Coordinates of C-alpha atoms and ligand atoms in Angstrom, one line a residue:
X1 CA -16.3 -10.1 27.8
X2 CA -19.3 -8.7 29.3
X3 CA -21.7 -11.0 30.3
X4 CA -24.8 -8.6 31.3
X5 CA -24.9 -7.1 28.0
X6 CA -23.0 -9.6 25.6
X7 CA -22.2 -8.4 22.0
X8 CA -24.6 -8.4 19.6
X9 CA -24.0 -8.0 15.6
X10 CA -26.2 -7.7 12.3
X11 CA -25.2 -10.4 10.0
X12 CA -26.2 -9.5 6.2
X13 CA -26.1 -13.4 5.5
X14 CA -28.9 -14.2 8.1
X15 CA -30.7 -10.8 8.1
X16 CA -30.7 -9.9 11.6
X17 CA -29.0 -8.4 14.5
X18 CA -27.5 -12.2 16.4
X19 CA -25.2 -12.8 19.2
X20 CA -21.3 -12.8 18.3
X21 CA -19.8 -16.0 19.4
X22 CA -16.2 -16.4 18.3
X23 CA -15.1 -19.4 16.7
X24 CA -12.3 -19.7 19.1
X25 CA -13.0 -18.4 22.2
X26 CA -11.3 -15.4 23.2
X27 CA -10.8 -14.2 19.8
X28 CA -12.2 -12.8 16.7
X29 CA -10.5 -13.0 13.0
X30 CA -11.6 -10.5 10.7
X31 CA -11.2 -10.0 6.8
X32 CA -11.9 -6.3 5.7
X33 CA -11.6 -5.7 1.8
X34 CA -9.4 -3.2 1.2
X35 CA -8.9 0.3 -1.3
X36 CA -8.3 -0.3 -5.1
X37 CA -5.0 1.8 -5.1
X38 CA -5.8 3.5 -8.6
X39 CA -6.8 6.9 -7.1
X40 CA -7.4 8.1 -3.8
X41 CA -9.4 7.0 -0.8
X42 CA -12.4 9.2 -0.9
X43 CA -14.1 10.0 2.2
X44 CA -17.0 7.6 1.5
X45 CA -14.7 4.5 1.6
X46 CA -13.1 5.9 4.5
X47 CA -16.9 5.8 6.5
X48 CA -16.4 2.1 5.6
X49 CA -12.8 1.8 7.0
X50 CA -13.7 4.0 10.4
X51 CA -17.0 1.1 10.5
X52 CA -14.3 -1.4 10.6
X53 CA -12.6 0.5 13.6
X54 CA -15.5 0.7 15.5
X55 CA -16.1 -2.8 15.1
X56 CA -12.2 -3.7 16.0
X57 CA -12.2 -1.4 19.0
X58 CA -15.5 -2.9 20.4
X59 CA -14.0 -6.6 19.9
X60 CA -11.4 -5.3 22.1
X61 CA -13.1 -3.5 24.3
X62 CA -15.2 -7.1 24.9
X63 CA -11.8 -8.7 25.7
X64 CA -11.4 -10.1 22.2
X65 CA -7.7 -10.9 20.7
X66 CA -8.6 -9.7 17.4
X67 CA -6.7 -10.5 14.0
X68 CA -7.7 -8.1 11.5
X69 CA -6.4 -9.1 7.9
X70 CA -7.1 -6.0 4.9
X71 CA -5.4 -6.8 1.5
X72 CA -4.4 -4.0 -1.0
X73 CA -6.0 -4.2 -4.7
X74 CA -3.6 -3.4 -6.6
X75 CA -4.6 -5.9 -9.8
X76 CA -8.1 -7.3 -10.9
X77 CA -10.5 -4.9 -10.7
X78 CA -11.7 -4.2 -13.9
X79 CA -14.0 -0.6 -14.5
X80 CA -17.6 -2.6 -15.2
X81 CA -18.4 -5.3 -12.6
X82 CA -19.1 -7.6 -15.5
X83 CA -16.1 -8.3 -15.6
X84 CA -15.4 -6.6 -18.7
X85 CA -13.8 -3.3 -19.5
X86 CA -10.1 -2.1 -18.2
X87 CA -8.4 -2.8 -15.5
X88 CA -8.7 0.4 -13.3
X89 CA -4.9 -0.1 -12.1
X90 CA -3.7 0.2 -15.9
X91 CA -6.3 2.8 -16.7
X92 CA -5.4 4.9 -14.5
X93 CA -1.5 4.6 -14.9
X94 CA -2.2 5.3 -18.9
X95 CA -3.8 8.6 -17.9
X96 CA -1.0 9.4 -15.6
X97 CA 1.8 8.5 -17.3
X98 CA 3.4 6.4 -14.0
X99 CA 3.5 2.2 -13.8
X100 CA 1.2 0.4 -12.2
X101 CA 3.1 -0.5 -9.6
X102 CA 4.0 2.8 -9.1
X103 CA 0.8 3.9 -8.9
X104 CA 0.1 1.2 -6.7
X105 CA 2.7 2.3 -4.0
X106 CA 1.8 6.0 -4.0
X107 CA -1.9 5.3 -3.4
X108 CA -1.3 2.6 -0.9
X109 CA 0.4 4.8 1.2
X110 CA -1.6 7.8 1.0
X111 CA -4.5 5.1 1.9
X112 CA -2.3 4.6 5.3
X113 CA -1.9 7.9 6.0
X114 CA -5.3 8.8 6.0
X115 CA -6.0 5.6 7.8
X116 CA -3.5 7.5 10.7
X117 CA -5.2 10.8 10.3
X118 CA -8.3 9.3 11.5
X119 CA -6.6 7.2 14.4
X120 CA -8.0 4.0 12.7
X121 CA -5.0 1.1 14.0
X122 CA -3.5 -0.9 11.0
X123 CA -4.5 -4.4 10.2
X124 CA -2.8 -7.2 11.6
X125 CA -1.5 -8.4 8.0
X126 CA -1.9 -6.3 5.2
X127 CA -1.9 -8.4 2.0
X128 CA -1.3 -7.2 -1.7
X129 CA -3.3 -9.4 -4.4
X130 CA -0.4 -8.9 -6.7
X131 CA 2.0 -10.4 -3.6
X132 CA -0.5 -13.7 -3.8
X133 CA -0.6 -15.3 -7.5
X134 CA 0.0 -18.3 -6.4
X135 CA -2.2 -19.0 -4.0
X136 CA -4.9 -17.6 -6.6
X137 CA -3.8 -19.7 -9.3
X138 CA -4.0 -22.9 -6.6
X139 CA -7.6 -21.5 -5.7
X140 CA -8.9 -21.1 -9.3
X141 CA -7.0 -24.6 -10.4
X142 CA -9.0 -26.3 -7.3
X143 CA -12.5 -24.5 -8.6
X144 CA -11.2 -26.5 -12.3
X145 CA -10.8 -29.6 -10.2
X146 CA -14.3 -29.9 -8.8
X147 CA -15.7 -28.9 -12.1
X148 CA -16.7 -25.4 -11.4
X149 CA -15.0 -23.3 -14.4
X150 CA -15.0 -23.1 -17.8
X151 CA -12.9 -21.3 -20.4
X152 CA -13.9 -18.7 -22.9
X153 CA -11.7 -17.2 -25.7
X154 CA -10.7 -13.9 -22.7
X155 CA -10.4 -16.2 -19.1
X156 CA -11.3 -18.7 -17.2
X157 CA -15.2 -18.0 -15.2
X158 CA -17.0 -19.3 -12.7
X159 CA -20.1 -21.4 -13.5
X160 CA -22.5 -20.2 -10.7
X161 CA -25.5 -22.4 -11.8
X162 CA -23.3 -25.3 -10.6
X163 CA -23.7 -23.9 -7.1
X164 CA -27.4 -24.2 -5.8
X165 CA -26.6 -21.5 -2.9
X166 CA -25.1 -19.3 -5.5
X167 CA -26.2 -15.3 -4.5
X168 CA -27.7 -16.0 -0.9
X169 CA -25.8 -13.4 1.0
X170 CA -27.8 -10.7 -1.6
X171 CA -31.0 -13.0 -2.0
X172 CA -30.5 -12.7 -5.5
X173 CA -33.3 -14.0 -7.6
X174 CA -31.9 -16.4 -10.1
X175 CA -35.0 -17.4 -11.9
X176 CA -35.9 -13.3 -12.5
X177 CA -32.1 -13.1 -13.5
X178 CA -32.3 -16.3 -16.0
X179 CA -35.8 -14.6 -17.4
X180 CA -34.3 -11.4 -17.9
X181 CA -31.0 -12.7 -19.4
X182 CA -29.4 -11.3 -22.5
X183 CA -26.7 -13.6 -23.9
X184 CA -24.3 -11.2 -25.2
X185 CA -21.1 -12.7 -24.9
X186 CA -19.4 -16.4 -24.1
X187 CA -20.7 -16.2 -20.8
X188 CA -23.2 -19.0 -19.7
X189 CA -24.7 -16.6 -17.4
X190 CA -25.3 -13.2 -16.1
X191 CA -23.5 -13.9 -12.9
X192 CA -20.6 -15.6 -13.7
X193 CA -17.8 -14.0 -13.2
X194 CA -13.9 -14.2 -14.1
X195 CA -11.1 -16.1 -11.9
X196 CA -8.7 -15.5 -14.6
X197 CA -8.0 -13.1 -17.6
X198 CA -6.1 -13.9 -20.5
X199 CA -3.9 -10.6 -21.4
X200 CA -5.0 -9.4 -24.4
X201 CA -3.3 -10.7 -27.8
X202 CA -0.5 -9.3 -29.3
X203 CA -0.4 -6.8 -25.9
X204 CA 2.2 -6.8 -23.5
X205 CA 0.7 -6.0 -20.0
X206 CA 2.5 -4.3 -17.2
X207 CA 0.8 -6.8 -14.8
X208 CA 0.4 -10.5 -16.3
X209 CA 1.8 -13.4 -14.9
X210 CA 2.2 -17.2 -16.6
X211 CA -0.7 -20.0 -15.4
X212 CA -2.1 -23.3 -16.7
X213 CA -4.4 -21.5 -18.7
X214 CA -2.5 -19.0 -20.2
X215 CA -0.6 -15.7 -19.6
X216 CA -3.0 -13.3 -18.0
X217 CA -3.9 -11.6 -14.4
X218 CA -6.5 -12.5 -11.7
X219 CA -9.9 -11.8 -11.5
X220 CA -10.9 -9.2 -8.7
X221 CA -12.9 -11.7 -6.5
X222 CA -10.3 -14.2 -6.2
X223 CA -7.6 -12.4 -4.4
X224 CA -10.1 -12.2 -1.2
X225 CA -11.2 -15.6 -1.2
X226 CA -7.3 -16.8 -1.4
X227 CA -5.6 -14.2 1.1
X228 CA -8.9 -15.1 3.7
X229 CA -7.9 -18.6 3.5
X230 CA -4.1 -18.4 3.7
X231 CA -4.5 -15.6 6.7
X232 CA -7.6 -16.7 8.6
X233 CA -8.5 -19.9 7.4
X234 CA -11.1 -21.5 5.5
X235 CA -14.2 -20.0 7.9
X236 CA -13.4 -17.6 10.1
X237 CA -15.6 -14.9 12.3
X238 CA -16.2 -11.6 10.6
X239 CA -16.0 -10.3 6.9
X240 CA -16.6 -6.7 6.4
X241 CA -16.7 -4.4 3.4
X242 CA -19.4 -1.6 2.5
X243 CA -22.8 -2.2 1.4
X244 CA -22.0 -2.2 -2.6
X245 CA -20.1 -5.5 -2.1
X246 CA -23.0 -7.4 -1.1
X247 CA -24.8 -8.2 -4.3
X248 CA -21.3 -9.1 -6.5
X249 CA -18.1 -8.8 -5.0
X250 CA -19.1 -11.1 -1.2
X251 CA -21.4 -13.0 -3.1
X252 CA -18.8 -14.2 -5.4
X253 CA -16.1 -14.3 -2.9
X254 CA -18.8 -17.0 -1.0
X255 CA -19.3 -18.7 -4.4
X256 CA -15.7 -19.6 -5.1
X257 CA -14.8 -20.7 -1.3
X258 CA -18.5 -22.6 -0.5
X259 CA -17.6 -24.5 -4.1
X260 CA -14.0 -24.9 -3.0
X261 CA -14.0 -25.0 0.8
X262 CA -17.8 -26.2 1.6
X263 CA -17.7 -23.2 3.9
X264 CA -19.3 -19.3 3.7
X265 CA -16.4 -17.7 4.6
X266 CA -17.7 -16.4 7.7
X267 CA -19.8 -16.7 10.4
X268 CA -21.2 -13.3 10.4
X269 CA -21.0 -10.8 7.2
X270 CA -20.7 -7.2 7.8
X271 CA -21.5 -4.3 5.4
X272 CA -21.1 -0.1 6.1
X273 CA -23.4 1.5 4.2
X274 CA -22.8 4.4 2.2
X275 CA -21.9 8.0 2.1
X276 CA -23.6 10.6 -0.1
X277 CA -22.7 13.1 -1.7
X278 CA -25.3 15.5 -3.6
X279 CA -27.8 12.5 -3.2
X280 CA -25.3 10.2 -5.5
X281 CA -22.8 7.8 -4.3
X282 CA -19.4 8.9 -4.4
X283 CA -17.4 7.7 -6.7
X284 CA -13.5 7.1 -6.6
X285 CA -13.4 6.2 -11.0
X286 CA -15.3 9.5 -11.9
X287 CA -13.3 11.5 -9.7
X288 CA -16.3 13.9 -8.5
X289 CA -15.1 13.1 -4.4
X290 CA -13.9 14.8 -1.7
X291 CA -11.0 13.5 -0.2
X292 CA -9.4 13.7 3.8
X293 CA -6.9 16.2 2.6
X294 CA -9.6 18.2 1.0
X295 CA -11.6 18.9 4.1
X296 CA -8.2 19.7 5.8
X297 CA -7.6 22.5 3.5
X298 CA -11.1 23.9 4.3
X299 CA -9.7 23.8 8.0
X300 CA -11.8 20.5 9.1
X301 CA -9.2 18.0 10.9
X302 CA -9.2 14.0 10.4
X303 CA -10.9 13.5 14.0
X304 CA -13.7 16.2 12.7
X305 CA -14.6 13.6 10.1
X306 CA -14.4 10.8 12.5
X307 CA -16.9 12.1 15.0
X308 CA -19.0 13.2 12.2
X309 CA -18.5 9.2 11.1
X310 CA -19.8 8.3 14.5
X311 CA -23.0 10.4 14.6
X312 CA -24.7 8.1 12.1
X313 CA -25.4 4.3 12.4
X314 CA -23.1 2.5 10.3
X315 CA -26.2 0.7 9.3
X316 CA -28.0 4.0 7.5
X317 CA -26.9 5.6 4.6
X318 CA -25.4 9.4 5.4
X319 CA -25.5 12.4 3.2
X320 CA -22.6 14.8 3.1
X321 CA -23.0 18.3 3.8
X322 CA -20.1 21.5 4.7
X323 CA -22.7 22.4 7.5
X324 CA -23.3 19.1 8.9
X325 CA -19.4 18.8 8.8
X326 CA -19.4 21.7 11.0
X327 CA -21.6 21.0 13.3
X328 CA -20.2 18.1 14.2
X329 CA -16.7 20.0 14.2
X330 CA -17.8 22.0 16.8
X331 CA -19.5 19.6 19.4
X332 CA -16.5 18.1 19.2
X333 CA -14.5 21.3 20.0
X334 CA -16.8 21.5 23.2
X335 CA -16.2 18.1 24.0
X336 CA -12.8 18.2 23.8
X337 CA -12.8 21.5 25.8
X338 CA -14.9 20.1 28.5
X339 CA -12.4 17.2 29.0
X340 CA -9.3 19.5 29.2
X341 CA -11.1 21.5 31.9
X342 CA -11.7 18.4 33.9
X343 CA -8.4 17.8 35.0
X344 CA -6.8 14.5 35.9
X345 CA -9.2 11.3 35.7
X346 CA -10.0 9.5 38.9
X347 CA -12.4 6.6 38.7
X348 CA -15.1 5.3 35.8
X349 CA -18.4 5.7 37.1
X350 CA -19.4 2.1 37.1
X351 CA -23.4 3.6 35.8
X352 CA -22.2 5.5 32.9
X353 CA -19.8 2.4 31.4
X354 CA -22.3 0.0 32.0
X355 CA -25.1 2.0 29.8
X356 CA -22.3 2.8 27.5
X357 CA -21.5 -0.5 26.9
X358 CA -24.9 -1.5 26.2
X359 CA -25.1 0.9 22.9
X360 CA -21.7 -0.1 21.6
X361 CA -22.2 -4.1 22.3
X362 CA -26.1 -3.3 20.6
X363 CA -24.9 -3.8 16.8
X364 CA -22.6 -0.4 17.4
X365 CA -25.1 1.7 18.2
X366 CA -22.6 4.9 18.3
X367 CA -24.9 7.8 18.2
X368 CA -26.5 6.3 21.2
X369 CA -22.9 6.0 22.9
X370 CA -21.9 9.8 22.1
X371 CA -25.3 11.3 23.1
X372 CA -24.3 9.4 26.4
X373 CA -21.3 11.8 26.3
X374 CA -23.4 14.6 26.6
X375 CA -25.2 13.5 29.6
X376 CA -21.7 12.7 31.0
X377 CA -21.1 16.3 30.0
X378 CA -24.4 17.6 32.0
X379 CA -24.0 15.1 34.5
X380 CA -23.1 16.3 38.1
X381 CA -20.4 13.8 38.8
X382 CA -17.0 15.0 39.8
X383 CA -14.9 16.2 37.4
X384 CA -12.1 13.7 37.2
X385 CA -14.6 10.5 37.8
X386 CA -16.4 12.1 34.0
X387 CA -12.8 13.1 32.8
X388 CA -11.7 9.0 33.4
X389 CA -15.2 8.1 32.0
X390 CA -15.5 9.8 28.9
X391 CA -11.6 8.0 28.4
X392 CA -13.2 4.9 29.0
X393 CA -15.8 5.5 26.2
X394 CA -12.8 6.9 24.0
X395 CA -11.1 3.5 23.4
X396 CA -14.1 3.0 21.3
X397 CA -14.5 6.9 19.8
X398 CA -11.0 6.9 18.9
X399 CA -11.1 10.9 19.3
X400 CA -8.1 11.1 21.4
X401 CA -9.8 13.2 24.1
X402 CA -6.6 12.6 26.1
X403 CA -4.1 14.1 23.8
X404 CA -6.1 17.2 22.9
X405 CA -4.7 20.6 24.2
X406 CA -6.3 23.7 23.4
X407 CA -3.9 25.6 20.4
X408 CA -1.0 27.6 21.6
X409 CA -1.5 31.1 20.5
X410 CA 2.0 32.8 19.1
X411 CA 2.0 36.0 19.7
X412 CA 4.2 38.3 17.3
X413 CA 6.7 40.2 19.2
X414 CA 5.6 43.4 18.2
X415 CA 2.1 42.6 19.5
X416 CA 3.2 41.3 22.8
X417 CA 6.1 44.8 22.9
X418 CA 2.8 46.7 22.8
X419 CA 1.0 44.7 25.5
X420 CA 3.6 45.4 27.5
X421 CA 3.8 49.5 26.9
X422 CA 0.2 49.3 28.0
X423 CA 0.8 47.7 31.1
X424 CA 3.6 49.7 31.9
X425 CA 1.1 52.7 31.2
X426 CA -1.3 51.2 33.7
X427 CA 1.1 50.9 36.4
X428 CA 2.0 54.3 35.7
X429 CA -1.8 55.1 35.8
X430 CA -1.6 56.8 32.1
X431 CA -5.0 55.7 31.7
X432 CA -5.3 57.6 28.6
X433 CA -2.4 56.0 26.7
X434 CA -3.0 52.7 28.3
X435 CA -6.6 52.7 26.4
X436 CA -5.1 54.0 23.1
X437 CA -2.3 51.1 23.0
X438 CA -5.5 48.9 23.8
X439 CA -7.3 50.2 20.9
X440 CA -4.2 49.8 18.6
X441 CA -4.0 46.2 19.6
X442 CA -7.8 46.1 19.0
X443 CA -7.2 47.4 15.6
X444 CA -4.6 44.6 14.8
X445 CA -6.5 42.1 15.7
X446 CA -5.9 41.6 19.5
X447 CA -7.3 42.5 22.8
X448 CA -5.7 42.3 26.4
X449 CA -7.7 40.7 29.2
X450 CA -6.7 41.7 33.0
X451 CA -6.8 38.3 34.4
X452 CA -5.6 37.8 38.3
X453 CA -2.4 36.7 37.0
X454 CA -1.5 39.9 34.9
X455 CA -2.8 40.5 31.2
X456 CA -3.7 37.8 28.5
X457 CA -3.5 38.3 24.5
X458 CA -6.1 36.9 23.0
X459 CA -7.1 37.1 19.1
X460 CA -10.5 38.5 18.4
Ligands
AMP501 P1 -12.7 0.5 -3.4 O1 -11.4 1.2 -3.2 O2 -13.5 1.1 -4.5 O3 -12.5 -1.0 -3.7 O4 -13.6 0.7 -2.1 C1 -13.0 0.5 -0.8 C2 -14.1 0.4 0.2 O5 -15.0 1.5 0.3 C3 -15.1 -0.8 -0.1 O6 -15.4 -1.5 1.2 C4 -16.3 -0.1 -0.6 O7 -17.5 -0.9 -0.4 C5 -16.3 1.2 0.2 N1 -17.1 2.3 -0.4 C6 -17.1 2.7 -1.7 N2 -17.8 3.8 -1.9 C7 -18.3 4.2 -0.7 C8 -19.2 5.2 -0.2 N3 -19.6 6.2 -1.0 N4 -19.5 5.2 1.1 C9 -19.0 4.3 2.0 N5 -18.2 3.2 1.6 C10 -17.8 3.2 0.3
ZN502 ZN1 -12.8 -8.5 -1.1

């Protein structure tokens, strides 16, 4: 832990950038809401999910032993956020003709290979909402217990005018809300919110389980607030998600465990804000988004994205653009280039790290931290002292500067069996057909280069 330029974090529940000071010293326990596994991940939740790298890689970096739970929605989440409408899992499984829980699996692990693609390290625990019923059913049946829930003729809600704190995290403003409220259904108030659903009559689900109240399936808010607890405890150091969660989905997750627990959750509260696409958020339930594997087929790789990721604060919203994407794409080419060429690392220059540091510990000030790199680049330090430095910096960037090679050209044999006629004509000083065989390679799309150590085929 550094203790010249000690980590400092925004916290969305207090509204400002604070010191981090784990509850246990040494180490940090993080809860990061995970995908809904009805569709893909779009690159807009994956900005959120390289946010929570970041964040994990700087813990570390500080010395932290970090436990980072992420569960897997794959039950709950219904298509309107007042809590009515489908559930999105069996939605989406009607239009596609698979089971939820096939649908689930597919999705889930195309969510983990994209988390791979862009080098962002698994959780600790990953936890599926379906996997904990239980301890949701024990969660709601302790909200009954202390008189926080009442029953309508579709599920069992939360009754958030019991709770005086209810909608801090979003400073919500109840008595606007209460003004403005239409009563258009059996629920006391705008934001309540399900713990349970009751499977509709007569209607066999695919997902429903049995409960005190009746056969049904959890609400979407629940699942968090019961995985946190059985993972990380009732309050533990860092809860993350992007910036939509803040006004419903983290403010109920804080209703149902301050009403159950006495505790927020979490000390600090974390949010990535959003990426844009054509001015509009992308959405994953409308299907206009780009996806990892799209950019891939338009020649962009999974690091591309990433660095792109790390040239905005994760505190601003970002718009996405093809020639922003490339731009980024190609200072990261140079980068990567200029590391090759340095050669072996030697030793961190103690100057550069310690400025470094100082952006990443200030709230994850990234941009700063990889405009560093360029005056690493320009510097005139030795090359292996800015090849180990730039490493250094990479435990945070995740780029895998160390790995990168510059792309093997294959030659086909009947490019290099001319290459070779040419040189044979120059040794043979048959100028003239030497220059024509260069000009016939030209025409195919190669040129030779006379280097000290005999000719080079190069593409043009
Ligand atoms: P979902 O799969 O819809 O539950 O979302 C997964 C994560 O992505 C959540 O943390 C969301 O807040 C986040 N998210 C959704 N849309 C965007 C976006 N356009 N940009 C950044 N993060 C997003
Ligand atoms: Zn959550």
């Amino acid at each position: 832990m550094s203790e010249s330029q000690p980590l400092r974090l925004f916290d969305t529940y207090e509204r400002r950038v604070r010191p981090f000071e784990p509850l246990e010293p040494g180490k940090a326990g993080i809860y990061c809401c995970g995908p809904t596994v009805y569709n893909f991940a779009h690159i807009g939740n994956l900005r959120t999910y390289v946010f929570e790298d970041l964040l994990r890689r700087t813990l570390t970096l500080n010395g932290y032993d970090v436990n980072l739970v992420m569960n897997i929605t794959d039950v709950g989440h219904l298509t309107s956020d007042a809590d009515t409408g489908e559930d999105k899992m069996a939605l989406s499984a009607r239009r596609t003709g698979l089971t939820a829980w096939e649908l689930a699996e597919r999705y889930t692990e195309a969510f983990k290979s994209d988390l791979t693609a862009l080098n962002i390290s698994p959780p600790t625990i990953w936890c599926k909402a379906t996997d904990h019923i239980r301890e949701q059913l024990d969660f709601i049946q302790d909200l009954e217990n202390k008189g926080f829930t009442y029953r309508t003729s579709d599920g069992i809600y939360f009754d958030s005018r019991k709770l005086n704190s209810y909608g801090y995290l979003a400073r919500l403003n109840i008595e606007g809300l209460q003004e403005g409220a239409r009563v258009d259904s059996e629920r006391r108030f705008v934001t309540d919110f399900a713990l349970w659903k009751f499977s509709p009559k007569d209607e066999q689900r695919e997902m429903e389980w049995e409960s005190p109240w009746g056969i049904g399936f959890p609400g979407w808010h629940i699942e968090c607030s019961a995985m946190a607890a059985k993972y990380l405890g009732d309050y533990f150091d860092i809860h993350c998600g992007g910036e939509d969660h803040i006004p419903i989905h983290h403010s109920n997750e804080i209703a149902q465990t301050e009403a159950s627990r006495g505790t927020r959750l979490a000390n600090f509260w974390m949010h990535g804000y959003f990426l844009q696409l054509n001015e509009a958020k992308m959405s994953k339930s409308t299907g206009d988004f780009l996806r990892l594997a799209t950019l891939s087929e338009k020649g962009f790789s999974a690091m591309s994205y990433r660095y792109f990721c790390l040239s905005a604060h994760y505190r601003t919203q970002m718009s996405f653009s093809w020639e922003s994407l490339e731009a980024n794409n190609v200072a990261l080419g140079r980068l990567y280039q200029a590391a090759y060429g340095w050669g072996e690392p030697t030793a961190v220059d103690a100057d550069f790290y310690d400025r470094f540091l100082g952006f990443v510990n200030d709230d994850l000030n990234l941009p700063r931290a990889l405009a560093l790199s360029w005056d690493l680049v320009k510097s005139d330090l030795e090359d292996g002292c800015k090849k180990a430095t730039l490493l250094a910096f990479d435990q945070v960037f995740g780029l895998d500067i160390a790995k990168w090679e510059p792309a093997v050209l294959e030659i086909p044999e009947h490019i290099s069996k001319l290459a070779d006629e040419r040189q044979t004509a120059r040794e043979d000083k048959n100028w003239q057909l030497a220059d024509e065989i260069r000009d016939e390679l030209l025409s195919r799309g190669y040129e030779v280069e006379d280097t000290r150590d005999g000719p080079r085929i190069n593409k043009t």
